[in-house]
């Protein structure tokens, strides 16, 4: 809850004006570029504490783009030819670059066109001396904007930023990633929000229920204040208690693990009392990067990430690119139905040297320092399982042959997310070391309802009884072999099934870090 | 003047990072340097111009270098592309 602050962007299009002195306009260009460069360098420094070095690399390329020699030369030529204002000339030239990059049939470069648009706006702000007059906050505020770019977000004082509401923007763009990393409540895609709310309006932003209340009644304000205070107290208490392993009154337990897809989430996992990382979504760690990681990058990234919880056992999943998580740089052909297409290990073996090999080798090397287990996504047949087991063994042998210290292969488990696997515990349980139910994918395949399609997504709720039936069969088979079954996906944090899973003997549940304290509190309340 | 045809082996092609590396390296030389792809010729010292070419993995580009330090520029830039932008 807080006062709204509307972000005032550069108004486009820029009007063209005659300039008496093109020389002065050119001078303005060089000073604006210097200012913008300095500004970006500073942003990079400010963010260096909260972002990993690979994310910071992007600021390096922004600085390159600001000082691009073609842009400078063409802008100067334009000013001289048209005898016009620098901002107009600069905008015309950049518009040309943006549209030619946008026209390329390449999703990755299209994203860079967005970056260039942001850089252009930043330089224009410097030219128009609009900068930081309208776009900063000096009291605690909820920021309202059509779109906010990472630079604008990064320069705001996070202590004063209570929340963020935008009318446009996607959940995978850099802004969302930074907002998440900074821990700011936010809502994106709220239609016409900049027209409905103006600076100074009192707003309640409820990111949990995804709603915004404008001009709340005094009653609601009071309720919200109490709620916020209570939430903070409860949260601190629960988090403190969550540091311990959770037992029911009758001394039964279940491990509560974290789903992690970034360094920040690993820190959150440790902070929220995770008993380990139950699902490291390695593809999310690299999806924002310009190129695929090599063995060294894999190794260094996981080492840093796992050192947040050095004593626990962690489950690292092999890259699950494809489906709704496309890596922009991978050569891929468009698929009619990517969720059932060439994804995860299917794609991994197609580009073995690029995708699987460096990661498997990094995992094997990590296992001498950390307690890890390797999780294989989208296993469909016993042949799939056999193929990945052989590949891991082969890499392990080659590591040894080059004289590195000998370590045993870590446990190899499979995701149970394809109905063929879910239906046959008797075939798969003997062959893998542990089993992790990917309930989101399994639900969409059981219900024949695409989970990214809002029109049919309601079917997924009805999948729970079938999921529980499959889980029960797996747990019963796994007991005979003294193997463990865990659950990740939505069902893992569903409080209605928690008691059942404990009684059944599910070994662990893996969920977003911030849900862990609440689930642990619930476990301790059971008989 | 030196003219060479080279194949881009990077798995993505000339994207932001590789284009920036290439342009930065080209900018060290006084020679005028251009890259031609699909009948479009651009200034090799400009990251943005290189990006507009849309060069993908395995595409062939033509490098034209003209100036005093052309030999040095040629060996540095071809080495960069042949080593797949690893420095």
XYZ file of C-alpha atoms in Angstrom:
614
model
C 0.000 0.000 0.000
C 1.317 3.440 -0.837
C 1.137 6.596 -2.894
C 1.272 6.110 -6.643
C 4.030 7.696 -8.688
C 3.506 7.851 -12.439
C 6.581 7.436 -14.566
C 6.885 10.184 -17.175
C 8.610 8.839 -20.262
C 10.129 10.742 -23.183
C 7.199 11.655 -25.394
C 7.555 10.288 -28.879
C 7.619 11.248 -31.690
C 10.220 13.950 -31.284
C 9.334 17.134 -33.207
C 11.720 18.366 -35.875
C 13.041 21.901 -35.427
C 15.350 24.059 -37.518
C 18.663 24.691 -35.861
C 20.675 27.832 -36.494
C 23.881 26.158 -35.451
C 24.454 22.539 -36.431
C 27.796 22.807 -34.634
C 26.055 23.346 -31.312
C 23.758 20.411 -32.026
C 26.769 18.165 -32.642
C 28.301 19.343 -29.381
C 25.053 18.407 -27.635
C 25.315 14.933 -29.163
C 28.753 14.256 -27.769
C 27.873 15.546 -24.316
C 24.654 13.477 -24.248
C 26.556 10.334 -25.249
C 29.147 10.988 -22.546
C 26.425 11.500 -19.988
C 24.588 8.326 -21.031
C 27.815 6.314 -20.923
C 28.637 7.602 -17.462
C 25.119 6.855 -16.356
C 25.251 3.248 -17.559
C 28.659 2.712 -15.995
C 27.242 3.901 -12.721
C 24.183 1.658 -13.011
C 26.466 -1.266 -13.622
C 28.369 -0.466 -10.445
C 25.163 -0.012 -8.445
C 23.871 -3.373 -9.614
C 27.152 -5.215 -9.230
C 26.180 -6.264 -5.727
C 22.752 -7.644 -6.558
C 23.380 -9.196 -9.988
C 25.824 -11.927 -11.052
C 28.693 -10.950 -13.401
C 27.035 -12.559 -16.415
C 23.955 -10.377 -16.043
C 26.196 -7.331 -15.715
C 27.823 -8.120 -19.049
C 24.736 -6.655 -20.667
C 25.664 -3.157 -19.438
C 28.991 -3.511 -21.188
C 27.156 -4.058 -24.470
C 24.797 -1.124 -23.732
C 27.821 1.153 -23.439
C 29.118 -0.184 -26.762
C 25.751 0.536 -28.375
C 25.642 4.092 -27.034
C 28.992 4.911 -28.605
C 28.446 3.040 -31.859
C 30.514 4.872 -34.543
C 27.899 4.429 -37.293
C 25.191 5.984 -35.164
C 27.438 8.919 -34.294
C 28.577 9.493 -37.887
C 25.111 9.142 -39.361
C 23.576 11.458 -36.763
C 26.196 14.139 -37.479
C 25.630 13.772 -41.235
C 21.878 14.055 -40.696
C 22.205 17.218 -38.606
C 24.454 18.799 -41.227
C 22.183 17.885 -44.105
C 18.876 18.813 -42.479
C 20.133 21.665 -40.254
C 17.933 20.277 -37.516
C 17.859 19.573 -33.780
C 20.097 16.784 -32.458
C 17.323 14.856 -30.698
C 15.323 14.549 -33.903
C 18.361 13.459 -35.930
C 19.446 10.909 -33.323
C 15.946 9.494 -33.047
C 15.645 9.120 -36.830
C 18.941 7.230 -37.077
C 18.223 4.909 -34.149
C 14.714 4.275 -35.441
C 16.326 2.912 -38.611
C 18.582 0.554 -36.665
C 15.794 -0.602 -34.372
C 13.483 -1.429 -37.256
C 16.137 -3.291 -39.253
C 17.049 -5.392 -36.213
C 13.372 -6.028 -35.501
C 12.791 -7.220 -39.050
C 15.322 -10.030 -38.659
C 13.742 -13.394 -38.123
C 15.487 -14.016 -34.831
C 13.797 -13.858 -31.416
C 17.078 -13.187 -29.647
C 17.924 -10.155 -31.766
C 14.355 -8.903 -31.435
C 14.978 -8.695 -27.705
C 18.125 -6.650 -28.450
C 15.965 -4.234 -30.463
C 14.078 -3.632 -27.206
C 17.394 -2.924 -25.508
C 18.311 -0.466 -28.234
C 14.972 1.294 -27.832
C 15.728 1.678 -24.131
C 19.218 3.020 -24.833
C 17.813 5.483 -27.349
C 15.320 6.760 -24.800
C 18.105 7.123 -22.251
C 20.244 9.195 -24.618
C 17.214 11.292 -25.606
C 16.547 11.963 -21.938
C 20.100 13.236 -21.606
C 19.647 15.466 -24.675
C 16.356 16.862 -23.453
C 17.709 17.160 -19.923
C 14.641 15.373 -18.747
C 16.754 13.015 -16.847
C 16.080 12.137 -13.218
C 13.802 15.133 -12.757
C 10.526 13.321 -13.295
C 11.654 9.778 -13.036
C 12.942 9.455 -9.523
C 11.094 8.821 -6.311
C 11.841 10.612 -3.057
C 9.088 9.189 -0.864
C 7.972 5.561 -0.496
C 5.886 4.926 -3.624
C 4.237 2.375 -5.842
C 5.510 3.033 -9.330
C 2.983 3.073 -12.185
C 4.142 2.906 -15.811
C 3.212 1.581 -19.226
C 6.530 -0.140 -19.314
C 9.600 0.253 -17.207
C 12.978 -0.765 -18.512
C 15.741 -2.341 -16.428
C 17.760 0.886 -16.379
C 14.890 2.929 -15.035
C 14.199 0.306 -12.428
C 17.809 -0.010 -11.428
C 18.251 3.668 -10.726
C 15.346 3.882 -8.303
C 16.060 3.636 -4.630
C 14.840 0.122 -3.745
C 14.138 1.195 -0.162
C 11.545 3.678 -1.403
C 10.049 1.398 -4.035
C 7.019 -0.278 -2.458
C 5.740 -1.908 -5.610
C 5.499 -1.769 -9.354
C 2.476 -1.875 -11.660
C 2.811 -1.786 -15.436
C 0.329 -2.076 -18.271
C 2.762 -3.850 -20.604
C 5.732 -6.160 -20.330
C 6.276 -9.877 -20.186
C 7.173 -12.177 -17.345
C 10.448 -13.191 -18.946
C 11.928 -9.792 -19.698
C 14.844 -8.331 -17.775
C 12.623 -5.983 -15.794
C 10.753 -8.834 -14.173
C 13.966 -10.622 -13.388
C 15.434 -7.563 -11.686
C 12.162 -6.827 -9.855
C 12.161 -10.389 -8.543
C 15.815 -10.158 -7.561
C 15.125 -6.957 -5.629
C 12.097 -8.573 -3.961
C 9.605 -5.880 -4.996
C 5.907 -6.838 -5.248
C 4.776 -6.246 -8.813
C 1.924 -6.731 -11.235
C 2.409 -6.597 -14.974
C -0.104 -6.354 -17.791
C -2.683 -4.297 -15.854
C -4.620 -2.702 -18.723
C -4.795 1.114 -18.931
C -3.255 1.470 -15.500
C -1.466 4.701 -16.418
C -4.762 6.280 -17.430
C -6.671 5.226 -14.351
C -4.087 6.048 -11.701
C -2.293 9.376 -11.306
C 0.583 10.505 -9.110
C -0.484 10.873 -5.502
C -3.373 8.374 -5.592
C -3.450 5.906 -2.760
C -3.143 2.379 -4.088
C -3.193 -1.099 -2.572
C -1.203 -3.620 -4.574
C -1.927 -7.230 -3.647
C 0.480 -9.340 -5.661
C -0.699 -12.503 -3.932
C -4.251 -12.114 -5.240
C -3.105 -10.198 -8.337
C -5.290 -7.170 -7.755
C -5.005 -3.408 -7.404
C -7.371 -1.264 -5.327
C -7.517 2.437 -6.171
C -8.786 4.943 -3.559
C -9.387 2.313 -0.866
C -11.878 3.104 1.893
C -10.514 4.054 5.306
C -11.774 0.726 6.568
C -9.806 -1.170 3.932
C -6.712 0.948 4.617
C -6.844 0.025 8.269
C -7.374 -3.647 7.460
C -4.499 -3.624 5.002
C -2.163 -1.960 7.485
C -2.955 -4.613 10.065
C -2.538 -7.304 7.456
C 0.862 -6.003 6.387
C 2.100 -5.824 9.970
C 0.728 -9.236 10.799
C 2.200 -10.729 7.646
C 5.599 -9.361 8.494
C 5.487 -10.711 12.040
C 4.230 -14.129 10.933
C 6.735 -14.282 8.129
C 9.698 -13.559 10.410
C 8.485 -16.101 12.951
C 7.832 -18.816 10.401
C 11.138 -18.236 8.690
C 12.995 -18.512 11.967
C 11.243 -21.770 12.840
C 11.766 -23.140 9.330
C 15.520 -23.363 9.904
C 14.888 -26.656 11.706
C 13.690 -29.814 10.029
C 9.911 -30.119 10.428
C 8.387 -33.066 12.324
C 4.755 -33.889 13.023
C 3.698 -34.418 16.669
C 4.080 -38.169 16.120
C 7.614 -37.632 14.827
C 6.974 -38.259 11.144
C 8.796 -36.038 8.671
C 9.129 -35.040 5.057
C 11.920 -32.953 3.587
C 10.869 -29.531 2.366
C 13.127 -28.543 -0.506
C 13.410 -25.533 -2.784
C 12.886 -25.101 -6.514
C 15.740 -22.883 -7.623
C 16.413 -21.224 -10.971
C 18.840 -18.422 -10.086
C 21.465 -17.374 -7.554
C 18.936 -15.175 -5.804
C 16.566 -18.102 -5.337
C 19.392 -20.129 -3.818
C 19.928 -17.328 -1.303
C 16.157 -17.244 -0.659
C 16.195 -21.024 -0.228
C 18.806 -20.756 2.477
C 16.991 -17.819 4.067
C 13.625 -19.634 4.082
C 14.932 -22.807 5.673
C 15.024 -25.206 2.717
C 16.328 -28.678 3.604
C 18.172 -28.564 0.275
C 17.533 -27.750 -3.362
C 15.015 -30.280 -4.640
C 14.982 -29.041 -8.197
C 17.698 -26.913 -9.691
C 16.218 -25.750 -12.987
C 19.565 -25.294 -14.670
C 18.074 -24.057 -17.944
C 16.655 -20.978 -16.174
C 20.114 -20.093 -14.886
C 21.363 -19.594 -18.426
C 18.318 -18.700 -20.509
C 19.096 -14.982 -20.348
C 22.615 -15.390 -21.586
C 23.987 -14.676 -25.002
C 25.677 -18.022 -25.453
C 25.468 -21.523 -24.062
C 27.686 -22.134 -21.042
C 30.822 -24.227 -21.396
C 31.971 -26.711 -18.759
C 33.871 -24.072 -16.806
C 30.869 -21.701 -16.713
C 28.554 -24.513 -15.619
C 30.951 -25.542 -12.887
C 31.609 -22.052 -11.552
C 27.947 -21.091 -11.553
C 26.775 -24.171 -9.629
C 29.673 -23.928 -7.190
C 28.714 -20.392 -6.303
C 25.027 -21.292 -6.128
C 25.410 -24.415 -3.998
C 27.797 -22.733 -1.563
C 24.721 -20.930 -0.196
C 23.611 -24.266 1.287
C 26.904 -26.175 1.460
C 25.904 -29.015 3.803
C 22.646 -30.142 2.222
C 21.958 -32.624 -0.556
C 20.882 -31.032 -3.822
C 19.110 -32.341 -6.886
C 20.439 -30.878 -10.111
C 18.321 -31.334 -13.190
C 19.920 -31.624 -16.616
C 18.994 -28.812 -19.015
C 15.311 -28.830 -19.933
C 15.349 -26.456 -22.894
C 12.573 -26.606 -25.445
C 8.800 -26.438 -24.927
C 8.058 -23.146 -23.116
C 11.740 -22.525 -22.344
C 13.456 -21.977 -25.673
C 17.088 -21.024 -25.685
C 17.216 -18.228 -28.246
C 20.534 -19.340 -29.699
C 19.789 -22.991 -30.279
C 19.109 -23.926 -33.855
C 15.519 -25.129 -33.695
C 12.772 -25.761 -36.143
C 9.282 -24.505 -35.252
C 7.152 -27.254 -33.715
C 3.388 -27.695 -33.762
C 3.389 -28.974 -30.217
C 6.634 -28.137 -28.423
C 5.627 -29.544 -25.001
C 5.617 -32.959 -26.650
C 8.391 -32.073 -29.043
C 12.133 -32.048 -29.198
C 12.939 -30.868 -25.675
C 15.020 -31.700 -22.612
C 17.233 -34.773 -23.135
C 15.782 -35.362 -26.598
C 17.243 -32.001 -27.608
C 20.252 -32.573 -25.357
C 21.377 -35.658 -27.250
C 20.807 -33.949 -30.587
C 23.327 -31.258 -29.574
C 25.322 -33.427 -27.218
C 28.621 -31.521 -27.393
C 26.893 -28.176 -26.841
C 24.291 -29.041 -24.225
C 24.752 -32.270 -22.315
C 28.458 -32.941 -22.363
C 29.702 -29.767 -20.632
C 26.921 -29.976 -18.057
C 27.399 -33.650 -17.210
C 31.129 -33.081 -16.793
C 30.538 -30.077 -14.557
C 28.078 -32.093 -12.404
C 30.564 -34.931 -12.030
C 33.313 -32.552 -10.966
C 30.964 -30.823 -8.507
C 30.157 -34.110 -6.830
C 33.579 -34.220 -5.179
C 32.777 -31.000 -3.267
C 28.988 -31.064 -2.848
C 26.406 -33.737 -2.130
C 24.472 -33.793 -5.378
C 22.206 -36.088 -7.342
C 21.498 -35.848 -11.056
C 17.912 -35.606 -12.262
C 17.037 -36.500 -15.870
C 14.038 -34.671 -17.390
C 11.497 -36.049 -19.889
C 12.521 -39.692 -19.663
C 9.934 -41.572 -21.742
C 11.272 -45.080 -22.207
C 13.787 -47.407 -20.573
C 16.005 -46.775 -23.608
C 16.060 -43.047 -22.755
C 17.198 -43.861 -19.248
C 19.798 -46.291 -20.470
C 21.166 -43.733 -22.933
C 21.687 -41.007 -20.328
C 23.156 -43.441 -17.783
C 25.678 -44.583 -20.388
C 26.545 -40.987 -21.297
C 27.171 -40.070 -17.661
C 29.324 -43.148 -17.141
C 31.312 -42.387 -20.283
C 32.015 -38.797 -19.182
C 33.004 -40.045 -15.740
C 35.489 -42.466 -17.299
C 37.042 -39.766 -19.497
C 37.409 -37.416 -16.526
C 39.313 -40.165 -14.708
C 41.469 -41.023 -17.666
C 42.749 -37.426 -17.693
C 44.021 -37.933 -14.170
C 41.479 -35.990 -12.128
C 40.524 -37.379 -8.738
C 38.292 -40.396 -8.850
C 34.818 -39.982 -7.406
C 31.829 -42.309 -7.634
C 28.994 -41.308 -9.955
C 26.293 -39.439 -7.969
C 22.776 -40.963 -7.777
C 20.900 -40.686 -11.101
C 17.160 -40.136 -10.879
C 14.349 -39.459 -13.313
C 11.523 -37.003 -13.597
C 8.210 -38.815 -13.646
C 6.360 -36.476 -15.984
C 5.445 -38.589 -19.005
C 2.373 -40.844 -18.572
C 4.265 -43.855 -19.950
C 6.689 -43.598 -17.034
C 4.012 -42.735 -14.467
C 2.033 -45.866 -15.410
C 4.930 -48.279 -15.022
C 6.673 -48.039 -11.665
C 7.492 -51.755 -11.892
C 9.683 -51.080 -14.963
C 11.353 -47.847 -13.933
C 11.820 -48.166 -10.158
C 14.506 -50.875 -10.438
C 16.447 -48.866 -13.040
C 16.913 -45.406 -11.488
C 18.167 -44.257 -8.071
C 15.364 -41.827 -7.228
C 12.129 -40.419 -8.678
C 10.807 -36.904 -8.869
C 7.221 -36.271 -9.930
C 6.983 -33.275 -12.244
C 3.319 -32.765 -11.536
C 2.856 -29.755 -13.837
C 3.926 -31.530 -16.994
C 2.391 -34.839 -15.951
C -0.945 -33.097 -15.277
C -1.007 -31.474 -18.701
C -0.273 -34.779 -20.408
C -2.820 -36.722 -18.328
C -5.542 -34.148 -18.984
C -4.533 -33.363 -22.591
C -4.693 -29.699 -21.593
C -1.849 -27.330 -22.471
C -0.784 -25.551 -19.285
C 0.248 -22.453 -21.208
C -3.203 -22.104 -22.786
C -5.525 -20.159 -20.475
C -8.626 -21.490 -22.221
C -8.036 -25.084 -21.163
C -5.882 -24.616 -18.074
C -8.859 -25.168 -15.729
C -8.728 -28.889 -16.555
C -5.430 -29.156 -14.707
C -7.050 -28.742 -11.287
C -8.952 -31.972 -11.835
C -5.738 -33.905 -12.427
C -4.882 -34.217 -8.727
C -6.606 -37.552 -7.974
C -4.867 -39.186 -10.951
C -1.541 -37.691 -9.934
C -1.927 -38.956 -6.383
C -2.750 -42.424 -7.699
C 0.460 -42.518 -9.749
C 2.516 -41.166 -6.830
C 1.095 -43.798 -4.480
C 2.001 -46.622 -6.864
C 5.542 -45.279 -7.200
C 6.062 -44.856 -3.456
C 4.883 -48.416 -2.831
C 7.237 -49.884 -5.428
C 10.123 -47.665 -4.358
C 9.811 -48.837 -0.727
C 10.717 -52.374 -1.779
C 13.958 -51.075 -3.268
C 14.625 -48.520 -0.489
C 14.492 -45.715 -3.008
C 13.036 -42.240 -2.597
C 10.146 -40.503 -4.328
C 9.795 -36.741 -4.266
C 7.279 -34.298 -5.698
C 7.853 -30.986 -7.413
C 5.384 -28.819 -9.303
C 2.219 -27.196 -8.007
C 0.946 -30.235 -6.148
C 3.998 -30.260 -3.866
C 2.906 -27.077 -2.086
C -0.818 -27.857 -2.046
C -1.758 -27.873 1.676
C -4.727 -30.194 1.073
C -2.433 -33.085 0.189
C 0.381 -32.421 2.614
C -0.816 -34.771 5.325
C -1.519 -37.504 2.826
C 1.984 -37.300 1.351
C 3.612 -37.556 4.787
C 1.548 -40.601 5.686
C 2.195 -42.197 2.326
C 5.947 -41.918 2.844
C 6.880 -39.407 0.142
C 10.502 -38.477 0.890
C 10.452 -34.815 -0.071
C 8.473 -31.942 -1.534
C 10.113 -29.245 -3.616
C 8.582 -25.775 -3.986
C 9.351 -22.063 -4.446
C 11.548 -20.952 -1.498
C 9.093 -18.430 -0.076
C 6.429 -21.123 0.459
C 8.706 -23.276 2.610
C 8.171 -21.600 6.020
C 4.383 -21.918 5.764
C 4.503 -25.581 4.743
C 6.955 -26.400 7.524
C 4.705 -24.654 10.039
C 1.843 -26.798 8.837
C 3.822 -30.013 9.164
C 4.649 -29.299 12.798
C 0.951 -28.718 13.489
C -0.046 -32.239 12.367
C -0.620 -35.095 14.849
C 43.129 -4.009 -49.922
C 42.482 -7.506 -48.580
C 39.262 -9.398 -49.274
C 38.436 -12.702 -47.501
C 35.402 -14.885 -47.150
C 34.858 -16.467 -43.751
C 32.301 -18.774 -42.145
C 30.759 -17.807 -38.801
C 30.848 -20.889 -36.602
C 29.394 -19.498 -33.379
C 26.170 -21.368 -32.586
C 24.073 -18.215 -32.732
C 25.851 -16.170 -35.387
C 26.507 -12.443 -35.133
C 24.404 -11.616 -32.104
C 24.970 -8.818 -29.617
C 27.991 -10.266 -27.863
C 29.902 -11.564 -30.873
C 29.100 -8.447 -32.915
C 30.346 -6.257 -30.064
C 33.562 -8.259 -29.712
C 34.187 -8.071 -33.442
C 33.433 -4.355 -33.722
C 35.580 -3.548 -30.714
C 38.491 -5.439 -32.208
C 38.005 -3.834 -35.652
C 37.923 -0.381 -34.098
C 41.539 -0.722 -32.939
C 42.757 -0.454 -36.532
C 42.987 2.651 -38.661
C 42.151 0.735 -41.859
C 38.609 0.959 -43.135
C 36.935 -2.398 -42.579
C 33.622 -3.646 -43.912
C 31.568 -6.808 -43.722
C 29.332 -7.853 -46.598
C 26.511 -10.357 -46.213
C 23.508 -10.922 -48.469
C 24.601 -8.036 -50.714
C 24.568 -5.646 -47.763
C 27.852 -3.943 -46.874
C 28.334 -2.366 -43.451
C 31.004 -0.739 -41.293
C 32.672 -3.531 -39.299
C 33.499 -1.137 -36.466
C 29.798 -0.686 -35.678
C 28.151 -3.304 -33.444
C 24.664 -2.205 -34.428
C 25.405 -2.356 -38.151
C 26.782 -5.866 -37.762
C 23.663 -6.892 -35.881
C 21.404 -5.632 -38.669
C 22.984 -8.149 -41.051
C 21.287 -11.054 -39.280
C 24.238 -13.395 -39.803
C 23.405 -16.873 -38.524
C 25.605 -19.818 -37.650
C 27.398 -21.288 -40.699
C 26.724 -18.207 -42.839
C 29.568 -16.909 -45.021
C 30.585 -13.261 -44.741
C 33.021 -11.223 -46.814
C 35.567 -9.100 -45.012
C 37.164 -6.132 -46.806
C 40.080 -4.329 -45.210
C 41.798 -1.299 -46.712
C 44.501 0.804 -45.060
C 48.006 0.908 -43.632
C 47.508 -1.720 -40.962
C 45.389 -4.026 -43.141
C 47.627 -7.060 -42.702
C 47.528 -6.880 -38.942
C 43.777 -6.225 -38.942
C 43.221 -9.140 -41.272
C 45.105 -11.637 -39.134
C 43.475 -10.435 -35.890
C 39.916 -10.538 -37.241
C 40.158 -13.832 -39.117
C 41.773 -15.390 -36.068
C 38.854 -14.159 -33.994
C 36.253 -15.695 -36.301
C 38.171 -18.943 -36.831
C 38.641 -19.397 -33.089
C 34.894 -18.892 -32.689
C 35.277 -15.663 -30.652
C 37.263 -17.282 -27.899
C 40.002 -14.993 -26.710
